[in-house]
PDB file of C-alpha atoms in Angstrom:
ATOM      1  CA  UNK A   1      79.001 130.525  53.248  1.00  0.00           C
ATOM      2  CA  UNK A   2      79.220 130.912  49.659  1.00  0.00           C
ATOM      3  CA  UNK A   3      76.228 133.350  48.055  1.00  0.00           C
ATOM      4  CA  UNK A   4      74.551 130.316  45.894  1.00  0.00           C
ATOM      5  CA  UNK A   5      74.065 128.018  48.756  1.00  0.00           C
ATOM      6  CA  UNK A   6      70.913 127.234  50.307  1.00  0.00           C
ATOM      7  CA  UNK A   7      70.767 126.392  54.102  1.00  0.00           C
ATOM      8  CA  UNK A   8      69.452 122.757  53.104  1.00  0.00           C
ATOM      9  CA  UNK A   9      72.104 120.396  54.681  1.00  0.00           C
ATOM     10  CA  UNK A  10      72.595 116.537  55.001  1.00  0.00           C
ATOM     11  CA  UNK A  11      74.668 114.856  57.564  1.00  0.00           C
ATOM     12  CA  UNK A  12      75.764 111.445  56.561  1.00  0.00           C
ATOM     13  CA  UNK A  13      77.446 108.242  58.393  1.00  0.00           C
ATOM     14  CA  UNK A  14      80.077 106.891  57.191  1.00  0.00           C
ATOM     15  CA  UNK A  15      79.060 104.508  54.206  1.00  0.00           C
ATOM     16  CA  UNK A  16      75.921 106.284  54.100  1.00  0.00           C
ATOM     17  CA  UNK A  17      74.469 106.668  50.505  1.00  0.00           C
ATOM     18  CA  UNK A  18      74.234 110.808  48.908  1.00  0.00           C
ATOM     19  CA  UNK A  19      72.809 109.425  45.576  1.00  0.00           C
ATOM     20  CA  UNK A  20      73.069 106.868  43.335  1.00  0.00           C
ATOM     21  CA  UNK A  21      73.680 106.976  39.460  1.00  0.00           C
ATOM     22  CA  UNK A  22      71.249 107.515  37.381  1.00  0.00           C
ATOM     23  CA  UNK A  23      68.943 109.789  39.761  1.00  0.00           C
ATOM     24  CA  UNK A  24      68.745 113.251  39.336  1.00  0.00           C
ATOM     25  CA  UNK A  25      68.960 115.720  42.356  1.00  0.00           C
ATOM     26  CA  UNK A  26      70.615 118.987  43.130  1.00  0.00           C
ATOM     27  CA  UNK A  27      74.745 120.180  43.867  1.00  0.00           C
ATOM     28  CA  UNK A  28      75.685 119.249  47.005  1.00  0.00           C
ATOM     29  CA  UNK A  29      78.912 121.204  48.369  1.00  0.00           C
ATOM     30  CA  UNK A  30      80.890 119.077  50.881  1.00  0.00           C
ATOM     31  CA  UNK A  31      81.871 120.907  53.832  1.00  0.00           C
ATOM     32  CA  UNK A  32      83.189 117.928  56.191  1.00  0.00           C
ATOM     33  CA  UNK A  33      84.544 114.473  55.344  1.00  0.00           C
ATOM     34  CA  UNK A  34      85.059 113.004  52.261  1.00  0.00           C
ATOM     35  CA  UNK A  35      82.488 111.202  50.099  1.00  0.00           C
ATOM     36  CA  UNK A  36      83.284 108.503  47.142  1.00  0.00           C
ATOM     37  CA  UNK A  37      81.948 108.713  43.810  1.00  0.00           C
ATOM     38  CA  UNK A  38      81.317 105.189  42.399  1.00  0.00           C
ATOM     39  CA  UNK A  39      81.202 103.479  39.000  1.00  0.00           C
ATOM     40  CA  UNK A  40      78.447 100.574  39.588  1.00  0.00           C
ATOM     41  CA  UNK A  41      79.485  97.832  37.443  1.00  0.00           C
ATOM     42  CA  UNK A  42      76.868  95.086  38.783  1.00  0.00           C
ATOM     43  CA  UNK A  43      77.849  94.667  42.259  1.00  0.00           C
ATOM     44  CA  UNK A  44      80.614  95.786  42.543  1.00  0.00           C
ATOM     45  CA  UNK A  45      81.555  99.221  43.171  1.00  0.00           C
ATOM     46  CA  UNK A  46      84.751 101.116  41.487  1.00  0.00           C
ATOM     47  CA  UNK A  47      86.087 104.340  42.713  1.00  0.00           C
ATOM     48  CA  UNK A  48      86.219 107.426  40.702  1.00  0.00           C
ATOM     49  CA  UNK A  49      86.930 109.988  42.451  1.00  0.00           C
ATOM     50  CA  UNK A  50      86.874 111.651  46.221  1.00  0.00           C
ATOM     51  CA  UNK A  51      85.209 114.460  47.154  1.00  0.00           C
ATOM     52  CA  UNK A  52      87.138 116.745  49.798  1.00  0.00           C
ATOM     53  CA  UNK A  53      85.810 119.884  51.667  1.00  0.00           C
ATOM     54  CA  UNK A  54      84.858 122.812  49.549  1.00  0.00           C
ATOM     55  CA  UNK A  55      83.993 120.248  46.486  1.00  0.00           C
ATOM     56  CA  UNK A  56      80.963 120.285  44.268  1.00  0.00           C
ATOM     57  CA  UNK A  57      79.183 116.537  43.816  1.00  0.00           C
ATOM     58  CA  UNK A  58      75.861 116.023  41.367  1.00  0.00           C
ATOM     59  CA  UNK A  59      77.565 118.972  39.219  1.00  0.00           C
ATOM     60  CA  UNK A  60      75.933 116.614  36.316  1.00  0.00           C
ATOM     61  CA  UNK A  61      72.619 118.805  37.682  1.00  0.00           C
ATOM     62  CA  UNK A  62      74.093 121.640  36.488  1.00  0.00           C
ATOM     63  CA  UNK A  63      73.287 120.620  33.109  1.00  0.00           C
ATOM     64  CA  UNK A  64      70.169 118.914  33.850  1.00  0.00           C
ATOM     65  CA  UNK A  65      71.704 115.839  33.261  1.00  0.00           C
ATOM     66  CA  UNK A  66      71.220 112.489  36.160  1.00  0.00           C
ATOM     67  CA  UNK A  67      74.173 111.817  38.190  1.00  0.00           C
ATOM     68  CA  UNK A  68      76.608 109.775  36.781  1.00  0.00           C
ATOM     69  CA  UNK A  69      78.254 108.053  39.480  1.00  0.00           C
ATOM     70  CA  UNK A  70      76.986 107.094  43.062  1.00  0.00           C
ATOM     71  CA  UNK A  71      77.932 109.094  45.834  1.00  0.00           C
ATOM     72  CA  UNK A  72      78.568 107.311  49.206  1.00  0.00           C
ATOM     73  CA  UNK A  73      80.054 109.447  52.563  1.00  0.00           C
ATOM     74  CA  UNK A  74      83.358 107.568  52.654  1.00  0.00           C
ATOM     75  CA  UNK A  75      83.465 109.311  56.205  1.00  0.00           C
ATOM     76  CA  UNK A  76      80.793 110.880  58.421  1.00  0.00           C
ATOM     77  CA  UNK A  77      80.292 114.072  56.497  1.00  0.00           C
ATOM     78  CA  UNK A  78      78.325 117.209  56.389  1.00  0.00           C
ATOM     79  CA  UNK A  79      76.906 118.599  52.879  1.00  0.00           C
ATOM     80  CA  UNK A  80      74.803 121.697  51.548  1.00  0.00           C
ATOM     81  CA  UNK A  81      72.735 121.837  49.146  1.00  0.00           C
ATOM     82  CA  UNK A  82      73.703 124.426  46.348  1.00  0.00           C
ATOM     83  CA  UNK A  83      70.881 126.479  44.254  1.00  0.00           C
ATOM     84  CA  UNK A  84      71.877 128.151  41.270  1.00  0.00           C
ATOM     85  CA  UNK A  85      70.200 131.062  41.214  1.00  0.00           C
ATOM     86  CA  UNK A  86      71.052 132.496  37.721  1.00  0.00           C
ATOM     87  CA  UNK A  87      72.841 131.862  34.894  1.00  0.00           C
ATOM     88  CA  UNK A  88      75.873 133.936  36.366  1.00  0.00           C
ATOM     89  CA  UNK A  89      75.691 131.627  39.587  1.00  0.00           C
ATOM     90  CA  UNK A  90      75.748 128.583  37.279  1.00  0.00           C
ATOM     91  CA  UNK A  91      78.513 129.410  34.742  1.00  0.00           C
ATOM     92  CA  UNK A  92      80.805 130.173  38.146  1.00  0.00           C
ATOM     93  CA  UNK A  93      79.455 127.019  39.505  1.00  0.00           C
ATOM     94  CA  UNK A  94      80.640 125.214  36.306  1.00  0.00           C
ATOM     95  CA  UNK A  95      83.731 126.772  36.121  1.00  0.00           C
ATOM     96  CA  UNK A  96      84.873 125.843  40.059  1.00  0.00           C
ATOM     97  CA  UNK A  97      83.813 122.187  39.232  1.00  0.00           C
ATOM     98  CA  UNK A  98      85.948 121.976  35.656  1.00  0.00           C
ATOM     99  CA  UNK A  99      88.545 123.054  38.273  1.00  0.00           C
ATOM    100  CA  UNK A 100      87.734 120.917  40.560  1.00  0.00           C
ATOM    101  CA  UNK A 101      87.900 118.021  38.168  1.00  0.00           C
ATOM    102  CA  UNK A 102      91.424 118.116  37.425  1.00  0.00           C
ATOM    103  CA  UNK A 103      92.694 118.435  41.156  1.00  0.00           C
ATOM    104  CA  UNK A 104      91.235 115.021  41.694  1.00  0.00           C
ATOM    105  CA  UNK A 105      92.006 113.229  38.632  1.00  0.00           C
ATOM    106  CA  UNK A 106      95.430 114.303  40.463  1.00  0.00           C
ATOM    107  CA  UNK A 107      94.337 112.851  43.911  1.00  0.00           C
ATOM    108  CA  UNK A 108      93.231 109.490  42.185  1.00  0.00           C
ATOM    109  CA  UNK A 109      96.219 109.390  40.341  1.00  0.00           C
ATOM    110  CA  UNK A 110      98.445 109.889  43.261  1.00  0.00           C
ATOM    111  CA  UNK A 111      95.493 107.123  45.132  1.00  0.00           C
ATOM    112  CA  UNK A 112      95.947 104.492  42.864  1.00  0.00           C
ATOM    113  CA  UNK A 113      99.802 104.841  41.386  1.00  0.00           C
ATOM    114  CA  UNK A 114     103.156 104.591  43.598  1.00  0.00           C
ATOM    115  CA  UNK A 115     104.235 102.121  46.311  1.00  0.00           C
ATOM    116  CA  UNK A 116     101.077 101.126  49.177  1.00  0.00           C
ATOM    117  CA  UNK A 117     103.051 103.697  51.616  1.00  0.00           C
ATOM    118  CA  UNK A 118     102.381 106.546  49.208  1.00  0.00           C
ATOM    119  CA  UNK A 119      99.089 105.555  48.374  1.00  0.00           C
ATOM    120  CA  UNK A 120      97.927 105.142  51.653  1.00  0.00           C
ATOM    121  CA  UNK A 121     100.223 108.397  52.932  1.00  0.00           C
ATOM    122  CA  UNK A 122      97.916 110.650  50.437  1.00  0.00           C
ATOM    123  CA  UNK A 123      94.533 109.036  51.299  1.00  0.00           C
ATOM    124  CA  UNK A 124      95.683 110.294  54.835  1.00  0.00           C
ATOM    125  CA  UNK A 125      96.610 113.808  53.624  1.00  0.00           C
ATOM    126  CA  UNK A 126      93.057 114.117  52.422  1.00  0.00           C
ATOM    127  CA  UNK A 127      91.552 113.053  55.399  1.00  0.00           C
ATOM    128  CA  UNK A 128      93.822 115.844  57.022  1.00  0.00           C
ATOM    129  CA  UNK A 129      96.720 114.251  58.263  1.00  0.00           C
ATOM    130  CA  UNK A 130     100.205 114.647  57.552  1.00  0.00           C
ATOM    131  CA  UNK A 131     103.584 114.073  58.546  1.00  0.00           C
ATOM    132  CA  UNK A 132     107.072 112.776  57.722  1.00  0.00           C
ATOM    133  CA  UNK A 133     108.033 109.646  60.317  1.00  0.00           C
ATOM    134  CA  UNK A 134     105.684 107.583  62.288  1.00  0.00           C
ATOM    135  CA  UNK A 135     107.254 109.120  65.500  1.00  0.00           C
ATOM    136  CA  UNK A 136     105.633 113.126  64.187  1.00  0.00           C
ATOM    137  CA  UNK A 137     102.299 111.405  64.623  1.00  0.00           C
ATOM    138  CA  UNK A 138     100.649 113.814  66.494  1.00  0.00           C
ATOM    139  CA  UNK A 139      97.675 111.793  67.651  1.00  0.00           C
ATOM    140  CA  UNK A 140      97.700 108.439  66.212  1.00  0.00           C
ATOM    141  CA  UNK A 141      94.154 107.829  67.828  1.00  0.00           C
ATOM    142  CA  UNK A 142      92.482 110.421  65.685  1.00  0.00           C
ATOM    143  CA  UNK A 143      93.606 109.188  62.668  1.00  0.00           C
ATOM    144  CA  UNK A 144      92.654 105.762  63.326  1.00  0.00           C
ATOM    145  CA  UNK A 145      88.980 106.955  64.377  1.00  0.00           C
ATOM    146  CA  UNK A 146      88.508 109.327  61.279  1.00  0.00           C
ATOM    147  CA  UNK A 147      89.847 106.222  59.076  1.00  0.00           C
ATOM    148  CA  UNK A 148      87.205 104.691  57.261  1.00  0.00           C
ATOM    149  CA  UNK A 149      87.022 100.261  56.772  1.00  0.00           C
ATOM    150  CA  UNK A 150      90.523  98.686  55.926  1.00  0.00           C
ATOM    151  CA  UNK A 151      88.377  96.841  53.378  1.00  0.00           C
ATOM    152  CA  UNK A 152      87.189 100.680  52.274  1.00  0.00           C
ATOM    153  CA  UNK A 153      90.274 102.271  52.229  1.00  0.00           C
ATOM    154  CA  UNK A 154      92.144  99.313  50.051  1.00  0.00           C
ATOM    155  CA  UNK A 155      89.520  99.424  47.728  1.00  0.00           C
ATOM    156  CA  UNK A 156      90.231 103.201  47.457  1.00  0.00           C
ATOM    157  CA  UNK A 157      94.353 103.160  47.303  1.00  0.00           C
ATOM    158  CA  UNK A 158      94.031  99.596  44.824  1.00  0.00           C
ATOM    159  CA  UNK A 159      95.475  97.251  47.339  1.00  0.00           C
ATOM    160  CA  UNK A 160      94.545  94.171  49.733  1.00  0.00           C
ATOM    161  CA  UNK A 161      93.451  94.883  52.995  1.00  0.00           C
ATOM    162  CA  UNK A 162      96.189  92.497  54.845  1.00  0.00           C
ATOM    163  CA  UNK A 163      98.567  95.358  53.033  1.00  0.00           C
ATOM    164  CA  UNK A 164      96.729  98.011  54.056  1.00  0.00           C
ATOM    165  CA  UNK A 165      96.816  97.047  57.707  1.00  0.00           C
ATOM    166  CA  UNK A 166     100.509  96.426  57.772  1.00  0.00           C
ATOM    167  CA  UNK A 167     101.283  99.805  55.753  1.00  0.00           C
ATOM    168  CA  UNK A 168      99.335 101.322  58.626  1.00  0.00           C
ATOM    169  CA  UNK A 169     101.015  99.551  61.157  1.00  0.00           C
ATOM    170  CA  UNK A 170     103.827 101.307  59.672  1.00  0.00           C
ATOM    171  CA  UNK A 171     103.251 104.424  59.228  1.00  0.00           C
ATOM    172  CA  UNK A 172     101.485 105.185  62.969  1.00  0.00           C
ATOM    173  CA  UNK A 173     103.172 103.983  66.695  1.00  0.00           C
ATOM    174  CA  UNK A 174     101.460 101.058  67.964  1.00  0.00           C
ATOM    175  CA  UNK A 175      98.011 101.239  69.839  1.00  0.00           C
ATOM    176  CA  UNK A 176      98.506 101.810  73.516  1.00  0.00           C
ATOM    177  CA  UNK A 177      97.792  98.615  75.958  1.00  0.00           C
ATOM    178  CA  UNK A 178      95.940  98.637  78.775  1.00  0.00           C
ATOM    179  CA  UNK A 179      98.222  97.501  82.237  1.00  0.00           C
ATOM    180  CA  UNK A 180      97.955  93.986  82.702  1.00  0.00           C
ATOM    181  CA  UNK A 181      97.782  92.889  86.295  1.00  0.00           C
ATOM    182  CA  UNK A 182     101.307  91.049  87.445  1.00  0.00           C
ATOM    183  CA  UNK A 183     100.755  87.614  86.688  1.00  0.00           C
ATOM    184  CA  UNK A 184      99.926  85.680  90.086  1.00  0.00           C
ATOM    185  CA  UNK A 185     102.252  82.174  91.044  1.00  0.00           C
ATOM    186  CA  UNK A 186     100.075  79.701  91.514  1.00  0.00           C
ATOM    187  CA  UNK A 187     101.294  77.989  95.189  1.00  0.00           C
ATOM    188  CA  UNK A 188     101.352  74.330  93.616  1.00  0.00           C
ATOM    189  CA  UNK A 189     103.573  75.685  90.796  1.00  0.00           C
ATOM    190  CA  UNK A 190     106.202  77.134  93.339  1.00  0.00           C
TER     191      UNK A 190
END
């Protein structure tokens, strides 16, 4: 636990609301999941940037300044609350979120440029999964429980959500099917 965090926590569902733009609040640290940061542009919601473990959202508080972008748990997540204690505390604070910043200009770049597969294959490298061929999968059931929405994740990697399914469908082995009982011959059909 880092020295300038307070034992204030929130646990959030997935699509769950942290804050919304324009309200002003305290640092949250995210220490499970991922959470989306939003541009609102009426009603419709454009992604900024995610948030990974060990990241710093509402750093605009830092500066006493209301959030600029809504924060929504793109998965269930777990966050702290940070308190700056001095102006030490907050200088390091501002410094690890500057840094922060250009690591996931890099994820959103690498999000929202390339073919669907890479897209899609980095979305699932920040959830925490990786691997080479479909058949490395280690546990194709995991993945598919921590995934968030199609509809959420296409609107994350830029793409449609039929595309996203059938990337998917690509990249993992196919669910497992229950036995089916052996079909019966109906008497009259003999």
């Amino acid at each position: 636990m880092h020295p300038d965090v307070s034992l204030a926590s929130l646990a959030c569902a997935s699509a769950q609301a942290v804050f919304q733009a324009g309200e002003s609040g305290t640092v949250w640290r995210v220490v499970q999941g991922l959470v989306r940061l939003d541009r609102e542009a009426g009603s419709e919601r454009h992604p900024v940037q995610i948030a990974v473990p060990g990241d710093l959202i509402g750093t605009e508080a830092l500066c006493n300044q209301p959030f600029r972008f809504s924060a929504t748990a793109l998965t269930a997540c777990l966050l702290e609350a940070v308190i700056v204690a001095d102006t030490q505390a907050q200088a390091t604070l501002l410094q690890q979120a500057l840094m922060q910043q250009q690591a996931r200009s890099q994820d959103m770049a690498a999000l929202r440029t390339g073919t669907v597969i890479q897209r899609i294959t980095h979305f699932l490298y920040l959830l925490g999964f990786e691997w080479g061929h479909a058949s490395q999968v280690p546990n194709a059931e995991a993945i598919r429980a921590a995934l968030p929405t199609l509809r959420e994740v296409a609107q994350v990697v830029d793409a449609k959500t039929e595309t996203v399914c059938r990337v998917l469908g690509q990249l993992m082995p196919p669910r497992r099917r229950k036995p089916q009982a052996s079909p019966v011959m109906c008497a009259a059909a003999a």
